[in-house]
Amino acid sequence: AQKVTQAQTEISVVEKEDVTLDCVYETRDTTYYLFWYKQPPSGELVFLIRRNSFDEQNEISGRYSWNFQKSTSSFNFTITASQVVDSAVYFCALSEASRDDKIIFGKGTRLHILP
Amino acid sequence: DAGITQSPRYKITETGRQVTLMCHQTWSHSYMFWYRQDLGHGLRLIYYSAAADITDKGEVPDGYVVSRSKTENFPLTLESATRSQTSVYFCASRGGRSDTQYFGPGTRLTVL
């Protein structure tokens, strides 16, 4: 069965602190893709990153970094030196190469960055 | 280049009325999707389409109809709107099966 779990429903941190959002996934496919999306208060869903199952290299993009570990089926997202503009709901998602249809979303983590 | 657009962005209608939500993408993506987002349920797939003239049901298709006569358009019709269909609707598209899915800005629908 496919599943994405974001155990942290809501997190609050003070601006400039680092914060890590956890994502654990389940899949039987050997080829799959992992994503993070951001949903700011304005409501749109913004794509952040895509990772395929054969590439475990960590990725850094500015203040954002992602840690993909197949051994623990995790794809965690870290924001360094958080800013108020990072306040949003963040979704982790899984897509399996064998499936034509949807990607499976986690329930999301609501992140509050306090000034 | 607008990417993927949805119209209207906001809609208020009454129970029993027919409503059509429009989705248009300029990327010539093969796949298109309709999701609804509700508190406590996250994003749920309503219908999807792998190509023009090919559509398939998702998790929550009841009460909805879709068509895809052209690659770039994927309208979603609520044949007889009910209060339980009050939600935010997102359209999405992707090029191939393993590609990234991009979302439209959403349509907030209220059924009174």
PDB file of C-alpha atoms in Angstrom:
ATOM      1  CA  ALA A   1       0.000   0.000   0.000  1.00  0.00           C
ATOM      2  CA  GLN A   2       1.115   3.533  -0.662  1.00  0.00           C
ATOM      3  CA  LYS A   3       1.121   5.995   2.137  1.00  0.00           C
ATOM      4  CA  VAL A   4       2.726   9.274   3.139  1.00  0.00           C
ATOM      5  CA  THR A   5       2.857  10.236   6.787  1.00  0.00           C
ATOM      6  CA  GLN A   6       3.605  13.687   8.084  1.00  0.00           C
ATOM      7  CA  ALA A   7       3.429  13.184  11.812  1.00  0.00           C
ATOM      8  CA  GLN A   8       3.837  16.851  12.675  1.00  0.00           C
ATOM      9  CA  THR A   9       0.462  18.494  12.273  1.00  0.00           C
ATOM     10  CA  GLU A  10       1.589  21.941  13.306  1.00  0.00           C
ATOM     11  CA  ILE A  11       4.937  23.492  14.220  1.00  0.00           C
ATOM     12  CA  SER A  12       5.761  26.944  15.550  1.00  0.00           C
ATOM     13  CA  VAL A  13       9.250  28.366  15.634  1.00  0.00           C
ATOM     14  CA  VAL A  14      10.713  31.792  16.137  1.00  0.00           C
ATOM     15  CA  GLU A  15      12.137  33.531  13.113  1.00  0.00           C
ATOM     16  CA  LYS A  16      15.749  32.615  12.281  1.00  0.00           C
ATOM     17  CA  GLU A  17      15.485  29.217  13.904  1.00  0.00           C
ATOM     18  CA  ASP A  18      16.042  26.096  11.827  1.00  0.00           C
ATOM     19  CA  VAL A  19      13.117  23.726  11.436  1.00  0.00           C
ATOM     20  CA  THR A  20      12.780  20.230  10.002  1.00  0.00           C
ATOM     21  CA  LEU A  21       9.559  18.831   8.606  1.00  0.00           C
ATOM     22  CA  ASP A  22       9.343  15.063   8.654  1.00  0.00           C
ATOM     23  CA  CYS A  23       7.978  12.836   5.930  1.00  0.00           C
ATOM     24  CA  VAL A  24       7.802   9.042   5.991  1.00  0.00           C
ATOM     25  CA  TYR A  25       6.492   7.089   3.051  1.00  0.00           C
ATOM     26  CA  GLU A  26       5.452   3.543   2.187  1.00  0.00           C
ATOM     27  CA  THR A  27       5.533   1.962  -1.234  1.00  0.00           C
ATOM     28  CA  ARG A  28       6.150  -1.413  -2.829  1.00  0.00           C
ATOM     29  CA  ASP A  29       7.444   0.083  -6.055  1.00  0.00           C
ATOM     30  CA  THR A  30      11.170   0.222  -6.619  1.00  0.00           C
ATOM     31  CA  THR A  31      10.754   3.252  -8.861  1.00  0.00           C
ATOM     32  CA  TYR A  32       8.972   6.151  -7.289  1.00  0.00           C
ATOM     33  CA  TYR A  33       9.135   9.910  -6.923  1.00  0.00           C
ATOM     34  CA  LEU A  34       8.911  12.113  -3.890  1.00  0.00           C
ATOM     35  CA  PHE A  35       7.784  15.713  -3.803  1.00  0.00           C
ATOM     36  CA  TRP A  36       7.373  18.630  -1.488  1.00  0.00           C
ATOM     37  CA  TYR A  37       4.773  21.313  -2.086  1.00  0.00           C
ATOM     38  CA  LYS A  38       4.168  24.551  -0.221  1.00  0.00           C
ATOM     39  CA  GLN A  39       0.721  26.042   0.333  1.00  0.00           C
ATOM     40  CA  PRO A  40       1.034  29.614   1.631  1.00  0.00           C
ATOM     41  CA  PRO A  41      -1.925  31.470   3.177  1.00  0.00           C
ATOM     42  CA  SER A  42      -2.911  32.672  -0.296  1.00  0.00           C
ATOM     43  CA  GLY A  43      -3.901  29.083  -1.061  1.00  0.00           C
ATOM     44  CA  GLU A  44      -1.995  28.034  -4.148  1.00  0.00           C
ATOM     45  CA  LEU A  45       0.083  24.854  -4.210  1.00  0.00           C
ATOM     46  CA  VAL A  46       3.682  25.568  -5.097  1.00  0.00           C
ATOM     47  CA  PHE A  47       6.046  22.837  -6.211  1.00  0.00           C
ATOM     48  CA  LEU A  48       9.349  22.811  -4.312  1.00  0.00           C
ATOM     49  CA  ILE A  49      11.252  19.667  -5.192  1.00  0.00           C
ATOM     50  CA  ARG A  50      11.043  16.287  -6.903  1.00  0.00           C
ATOM     51  CA  ARG A  51      13.308  13.345  -6.115  1.00  0.00           C
ATOM     52  CA  ASN A  52      13.417   9.939  -7.763  1.00  0.00           C
ATOM     53  CA  SER A  53      14.016   6.751  -5.829  1.00  0.00           C
ATOM     54  CA  PHE A  54      17.416   6.134  -7.390  1.00  0.00           C
ATOM     55  CA  ASP A  55      18.879   9.429  -6.318  1.00  0.00           C
ATOM     56  CA  GLU A  56      19.595   9.627  -2.599  1.00  0.00           C
ATOM     57  CA  GLN A  57      21.761  12.679  -2.849  1.00  0.00           C
ATOM     58  CA  ASN A  58      20.699  15.430  -0.495  1.00  0.00           C
ATOM     59  CA  GLU A  59      19.681  18.655  -2.103  1.00  0.00           C
ATOM     60  CA  ILE A  60      20.143  22.234  -1.028  1.00  0.00           C
ATOM     61  CA  SER A  61      18.424  25.224  -2.511  1.00  0.00           C
ATOM     62  CA  GLY A  62      19.182  28.413  -0.658  1.00  0.00           C
ATOM     63  CA  ARG A  63      17.769  28.051   2.857  1.00  0.00           C
ATOM     64  CA  TYR A  64      15.944  24.847   1.931  1.00  0.00           C
ATOM     65  CA  SER A  65      17.462  21.397   2.103  1.00  0.00           C
ATOM     66  CA  TRP A  66      16.104  17.904   1.714  1.00  0.00           C
ATOM     67  CA  ASN A  67      17.355  14.666   3.208  1.00  0.00           C
ATOM     68  CA  PHE A  68      16.262  11.506   1.403  1.00  0.00           C
ATOM     69  CA  GLN A  69      17.012   8.205   3.160  1.00  0.00           C
ATOM     70  CA  LYS A  70      15.676   5.017   1.598  1.00  0.00           C
ATOM     71  CA  SER A  71      16.805   2.965   4.601  1.00  0.00           C
ATOM     72  CA  THR A  72      14.265   4.761   6.785  1.00  0.00           C
ATOM     73  CA  SER A  73      11.793   5.621   3.987  1.00  0.00           C
ATOM     74  CA  SER A  74      12.070   9.269   4.873  1.00  0.00           C
ATOM     75  CA  PHE A  75      12.280  12.468   2.896  1.00  0.00           C
ATOM     76  CA  ASN A  76      12.704  15.283   5.396  1.00  0.00           C
ATOM     77  CA  PHE A  77      12.718  18.981   4.650  1.00  0.00           C
ATOM     78  CA  THR A  78      14.779  21.521   6.571  1.00  0.00           C
ATOM     79  CA  ILE A  79      14.438  25.278   6.480  1.00  0.00           C
ATOM     80  CA  THR A  80      17.510  27.057   7.764  1.00  0.00           C
ATOM     81  CA  ALA A  81      17.227  30.517   9.304  1.00  0.00           C
ATOM     82  CA  SER A  82      13.470  30.533   8.923  1.00  0.00           C
ATOM     83  CA  GLN A  83      11.608  33.656   7.857  1.00  0.00           C
ATOM     84  CA  VAL A  84       8.032  34.767   8.364  1.00  0.00           C
ATOM     85  CA  VAL A  85       7.397  34.219   4.648  1.00  0.00           C
ATOM     86  CA  ASP A  86       8.050  30.518   5.199  1.00  0.00           C
ATOM     87  CA  SER A  87       4.799  30.271   7.131  1.00  0.00           C
ATOM     88  CA  ALA A  88       2.647  27.849   5.150  1.00  0.00           C
ATOM     89  CA  VAL A  89       1.331  24.329   5.005  1.00  0.00           C
ATOM     90  CA  TYR A  90       3.884  21.955   3.553  1.00  0.00           C
ATOM     91  CA  PHE A  91       2.881  18.740   1.836  1.00  0.00           C
ATOM     92  CA  CYS A  92       5.041  15.736   1.147  1.00  0.00           C
ATOM     93  CA  ALA A  93       3.855  13.521  -1.730  1.00  0.00           C
ATOM     94  CA  LEU A  94       4.643  10.199  -3.380  1.00  0.00           C
ATOM     95  CA  SER A  95       4.179   9.106  -6.979  1.00  0.00           C
ATOM     96  CA  GLU A  96       4.721   5.534  -8.111  1.00  0.00           C
ATOM     97  CA  ALA A  97       6.031   4.756 -11.572  1.00  0.00           C
ATOM     98  CA  SER A  98       3.579   1.872 -11.935  1.00  0.00           C
ATOM     99  CA  ARG A  99       0.519   4.107 -11.453  1.00  0.00           C
ATOM    100  CA  ASP A 100      -1.144   6.387 -13.912  1.00  0.00           C
ATOM    101  CA  ASP A 101      -3.234   8.320 -11.517  1.00  0.00           C
ATOM    102  CA  LYS A 102      -2.766  10.458  -8.527  1.00  0.00           C
ATOM    103  CA  ILE A 103       0.149  11.257  -6.390  1.00  0.00           C
ATOM    104  CA  ILE A 104      -0.377  10.442  -2.733  1.00  0.00           C
ATOM    105  CA  PHE A 105      -0.225  13.415  -0.436  1.00  0.00           C
ATOM    106  CA  GLY A 106       0.508  13.509   3.254  1.00  0.00           C
ATOM    107  CA  LYS A 107      -1.883  15.449   5.458  1.00  0.00           C
ATOM    108  CA  GLY A 108       0.487  18.385   5.572  1.00  0.00           C
ATOM    109  CA  THR A 109       2.403  20.223   8.283  1.00  0.00           C
ATOM    110  CA  ARG A 110       1.311  23.729   9.149  1.00  0.00           C
ATOM    111  CA  LEU A 111       4.391  25.824   9.892  1.00  0.00           C
ATOM    112  CA  HIS A 112       4.159  29.069  11.817  1.00  0.00           C
ATOM    113  CA  ILE A 113       7.195  31.313  11.850  1.00  0.00           C
ATOM    114  CA  LEU A 114       6.837  33.793  14.666  1.00  0.00           C
ATOM    115  CA  PRO A 115       8.490  37.221  14.347  1.00  0.00           C
TER     116      PRO A 115
ATOM    117  CA  ASP B   1       2.789  31.987 -20.649  1.00  0.00           C
ATOM    118  CA  ALA B   2       0.049  31.420 -18.058  1.00  0.00           C
ATOM    119  CA  GLY B   3       0.800  27.734 -17.331  1.00  0.00           C
ATOM    120  CA  ILE B   4      -2.311  26.361 -15.724  1.00  0.00           C
ATOM    121  CA  THR B   5      -5.345  28.508 -15.006  1.00  0.00           C
ATOM    122  CA  GLN B   6      -8.703  27.932 -13.387  1.00  0.00           C
ATOM    123  CA  SER B   7     -11.934  29.849 -13.683  1.00  0.00           C
ATOM    124  CA  PRO B   8     -13.811  31.122 -11.908  1.00  0.00           C
ATOM    125  CA  ARG B   9     -11.600  31.646  -8.870  1.00  0.00           C
ATOM    126  CA  TYR B  10     -14.633  32.030  -6.611  1.00  0.00           C
ATOM    127  CA  LYS B  11     -18.148  30.762  -7.094  1.00  0.00           C
ATOM    128  CA  ILE B  12     -21.269  30.800  -4.982  1.00  0.00           C
ATOM    129  CA  THR B  13     -24.189  28.701  -6.122  1.00  0.00           C
ATOM    130  CA  GLU B  14     -27.310  27.116  -4.761  1.00  0.00           C
ATOM    131  CA  THR B  15     -28.159  23.514  -4.075  1.00  0.00           C
ATOM    132  CA  GLY B  16     -29.382  21.729  -7.181  1.00  0.00           C
ATOM    133  CA  ARG B  17     -27.770  24.020  -9.722  1.00  0.00           C
ATOM    134  CA  GLN B  18     -25.282  22.836 -12.318  1.00  0.00           C
ATOM    135  CA  VAL B  19     -21.827  24.347 -12.053  1.00  0.00           C
ATOM    136  CA  THR B  20     -18.825  23.985 -14.347  1.00  0.00           C
ATOM    137  CA  LEU B  21     -15.300  24.722 -13.231  1.00  0.00           C
ATOM    138  CA  MET B  22     -12.816  25.334 -15.991  1.00  0.00           C
ATOM    139  CA  CYS B  23      -9.187  24.321 -16.189  1.00  0.00           C
ATOM    140  CA  HIS B  24      -6.802  25.299 -18.973  1.00  0.00           C
ATOM    141  CA  GLN B  25      -3.106  24.514 -19.376  1.00  0.00           C
ATOM    142  CA  THR B  26      -0.690  25.839 -21.968  1.00  0.00           C
ATOM    143  CA  TRP B  27       2.033  23.199 -21.615  1.00  0.00           C
ATOM    144  CA  SER B  28       0.377  20.488 -23.738  1.00  0.00           C
ATOM    145  CA  HIS B  29       0.635  18.168 -20.762  1.00  0.00           C
ATOM    146  CA  SER B  30      -0.886  14.751 -21.296  1.00  0.00           C
ATOM    147  CA  TYR B  31      -2.191  14.283 -17.781  1.00  0.00           C
ATOM    148  CA  MET B  32      -4.726  16.448 -16.029  1.00  0.00           C
ATOM    149  CA  PHE B  33      -6.340  16.071 -12.625  1.00  0.00           C
ATOM    150  CA  TRP B  34      -9.091  17.468 -10.436  1.00  0.00           C
ATOM    151  CA  TYR B  35      -8.698  17.470  -6.658  1.00  0.00           C
ATOM    152  CA  ARG B  36     -10.776  18.844  -3.858  1.00  0.00           C
ATOM    153  CA  GLN B  37      -9.257  20.091  -0.641  1.00  0.00           C
ATOM    154  CA  ASP B  38     -11.237  20.001   2.577  1.00  0.00           C
ATOM    155  CA  LEU B  39     -10.184  20.456   6.178  1.00  0.00           C
ATOM    156  CA  GLY B  40      -9.463  17.115   7.720  1.00  0.00           C
ATOM    157  CA  HIS B  41      -9.350  15.299   4.401  1.00  0.00           C
ATOM    158  CA  GLY B  42      -6.385  16.846   2.656  1.00  0.00           C
ATOM    159  CA  LEU B  43      -6.320  16.593  -1.117  1.00  0.00           C
ATOM    160  CA  ARG B  44      -8.609  14.027  -2.677  1.00  0.00           C
ATOM    161  CA  LEU B  45      -8.604  13.062  -6.329  1.00  0.00           C
ATOM    162  CA  ILE B  46     -11.943  13.438  -8.112  1.00  0.00           C
ATOM    163  CA  TYR B  47     -11.100  12.555 -11.716  1.00  0.00           C
ATOM    164  CA  TYR B  48      -8.064  12.405 -13.896  1.00  0.00           C
ATOM    165  CA  SER B  49      -7.257  12.179 -17.579  1.00  0.00           C
ATOM    166  CA  ALA B  50      -4.211  10.588 -19.186  1.00  0.00           C
ATOM    167  CA  ALA B  51      -4.911  12.125 -22.612  1.00  0.00           C
ATOM    168  CA  ALA B  52      -7.650  13.751 -24.636  1.00  0.00           C
ATOM    169  CA  ASP B  53     -10.826  11.649 -24.635  1.00  0.00           C
ATOM    170  CA  ILE B  54      -9.498   9.437 -21.819  1.00  0.00           C
ATOM    171  CA  THR B  55     -10.808  10.030 -18.306  1.00  0.00           C
ATOM    172  CA  ASP B  56     -10.959   7.928 -15.180  1.00  0.00           C
ATOM    173  CA  LYS B  57     -12.399   8.128 -11.696  1.00  0.00           C
ATOM    174  CA  GLY B  58     -10.414   9.008  -8.632  1.00  0.00           C
ATOM    175  CA  GLU B  59     -11.311   8.596  -4.969  1.00  0.00           C
ATOM    176  CA  VAL B  60     -14.415  10.782  -4.839  1.00  0.00           C
ATOM    177  CA  PRO B  61     -16.080  10.969  -8.290  1.00  0.00           C
ATOM    178  CA  ASP B  62     -19.753  10.837  -7.273  1.00  0.00           C
ATOM    179  CA  GLY B  63     -21.681  13.932  -8.282  1.00  0.00           C
ATOM    180  CA  TYR B  64     -19.048  15.102 -10.744  1.00  0.00           C
ATOM    181  CA  VAL B  65     -18.630  14.806 -14.498  1.00  0.00           C
ATOM    182  CA  VAL B  66     -15.567  15.550 -16.592  1.00  0.00           C
ATOM    183  CA  SER B  67     -14.715  15.688 -20.256  1.00  0.00           C
ATOM    184  CA  ARG B  68     -11.556  16.239 -22.198  1.00  0.00           C
ATOM    185  CA  SER B  69     -12.148  16.918 -25.848  1.00  0.00           C
ATOM    186  CA  LYS B  70      -8.978  19.010 -26.134  1.00  0.00           C
ATOM    187  CA  THR B  71      -5.616  18.375 -24.513  1.00  0.00           C
ATOM    188  CA  GLU B  72      -5.473  21.814 -22.929  1.00  0.00           C
ATOM    189  CA  ASN B  73      -8.899  21.861 -21.272  1.00  0.00           C
ATOM    190  CA  PHE B  74     -10.365  19.728 -18.520  1.00  0.00           C
ATOM    191  CA  PRO B  75     -13.705  21.068 -17.255  1.00  0.00           C
ATOM    192  CA  LEU B  76     -15.315  19.696 -14.109  1.00  0.00           C
ATOM    193  CA  THR B  77     -19.105  19.796 -13.859  1.00  0.00           C
ATOM    194  CA  LEU B  78     -21.200  19.413 -10.750  1.00  0.00           C
ATOM    195  CA  GLU B  79     -24.473  18.231 -12.241  1.00  0.00           C
ATOM    196  CA  SER B  80     -26.631  19.091  -9.233  1.00  0.00           C
ATOM    197  CA  ALA B  81     -24.588  20.849  -6.582  1.00  0.00           C
ATOM    198  CA  THR B  82     -24.922  19.825  -2.953  1.00  0.00           C
ATOM    199  CA  ARG B  83     -23.681  21.556   0.210  1.00  0.00           C
ATOM    200  CA  SER B  84     -21.154  18.767   0.721  1.00  0.00           C
ATOM    201  CA  GLN B  85     -19.468  19.883  -2.492  1.00  0.00           C
ATOM    202  CA  THR B  86     -18.481  23.172  -0.903  1.00  0.00           C
ATOM    203  CA  SER B  87     -14.716  23.000  -1.151  1.00  0.00           C
ATOM    204  CA  VAL B  88     -11.603  24.324  -2.802  1.00  0.00           C
ATOM    205  CA  TYR B  89     -11.011  22.660  -6.155  1.00  0.00           C
ATOM    206  CA  PHE B  90      -7.587  22.324  -7.670  1.00  0.00           C
ATOM    207  CA  CYS B  91      -6.769  21.387 -11.197  1.00  0.00           C
ATOM    208  CA  ALA B  92      -3.329  19.971 -11.928  1.00  0.00           C
ATOM    209  CA  SER B  93      -1.356  18.752 -14.905  1.00  0.00           C
ATOM    210  CA  ARG B  94       1.816  16.862 -15.677  1.00  0.00           C
ATOM    211  CA  GLY B  95       3.611  15.907 -18.826  1.00  0.00           C
ATOM    212  CA  GLY B  96       4.310  12.225 -18.361  1.00  0.00           C
ATOM    213  CA  ARG B  97       3.570   9.557 -15.811  1.00  0.00           C
ATOM    214  CA  SER B  98       6.669  10.272 -13.725  1.00  0.00           C
ATOM    215  CA  ASP B  99       6.772  14.016 -14.190  1.00  0.00           C
ATOM    216  CA  THR B 100       6.096  16.730 -11.663  1.00  0.00           C
ATOM    217  CA  GLN B 101       2.485  17.685 -11.170  1.00  0.00           C
ATOM    218  CA  TYR B 102       1.752  21.413 -11.274  1.00  0.00           C
ATOM    219  CA  PHE B 103      -1.339  22.913  -9.766  1.00  0.00           C
ATOM    220  CA  GLY B 104      -3.671  25.686 -10.793  1.00  0.00           C
ATOM    221  CA  PRO B 105      -4.537  28.495  -8.365  1.00  0.00           C
ATOM    222  CA  GLY B 106      -7.725  26.811  -7.173  1.00  0.00           C
ATOM    223  CA  THR B 107     -11.442  27.604  -7.257  1.00  0.00           C
ATOM    224  CA  ARG B 108     -13.279  28.234  -4.020  1.00  0.00           C
ATOM    225  CA  LEU B 109     -16.823  26.923  -4.438  1.00  0.00           C
ATOM    226  CA  THR B 110     -19.595  27.556  -1.951  1.00  0.00           C
ATOM    227  CA  VAL B 111     -22.910  25.754  -2.298  1.00  0.00           C
ATOM    228  CA  LEU B 112     -25.713  27.341  -0.303  1.00  0.00           C
TER     229      LEU B 112
END
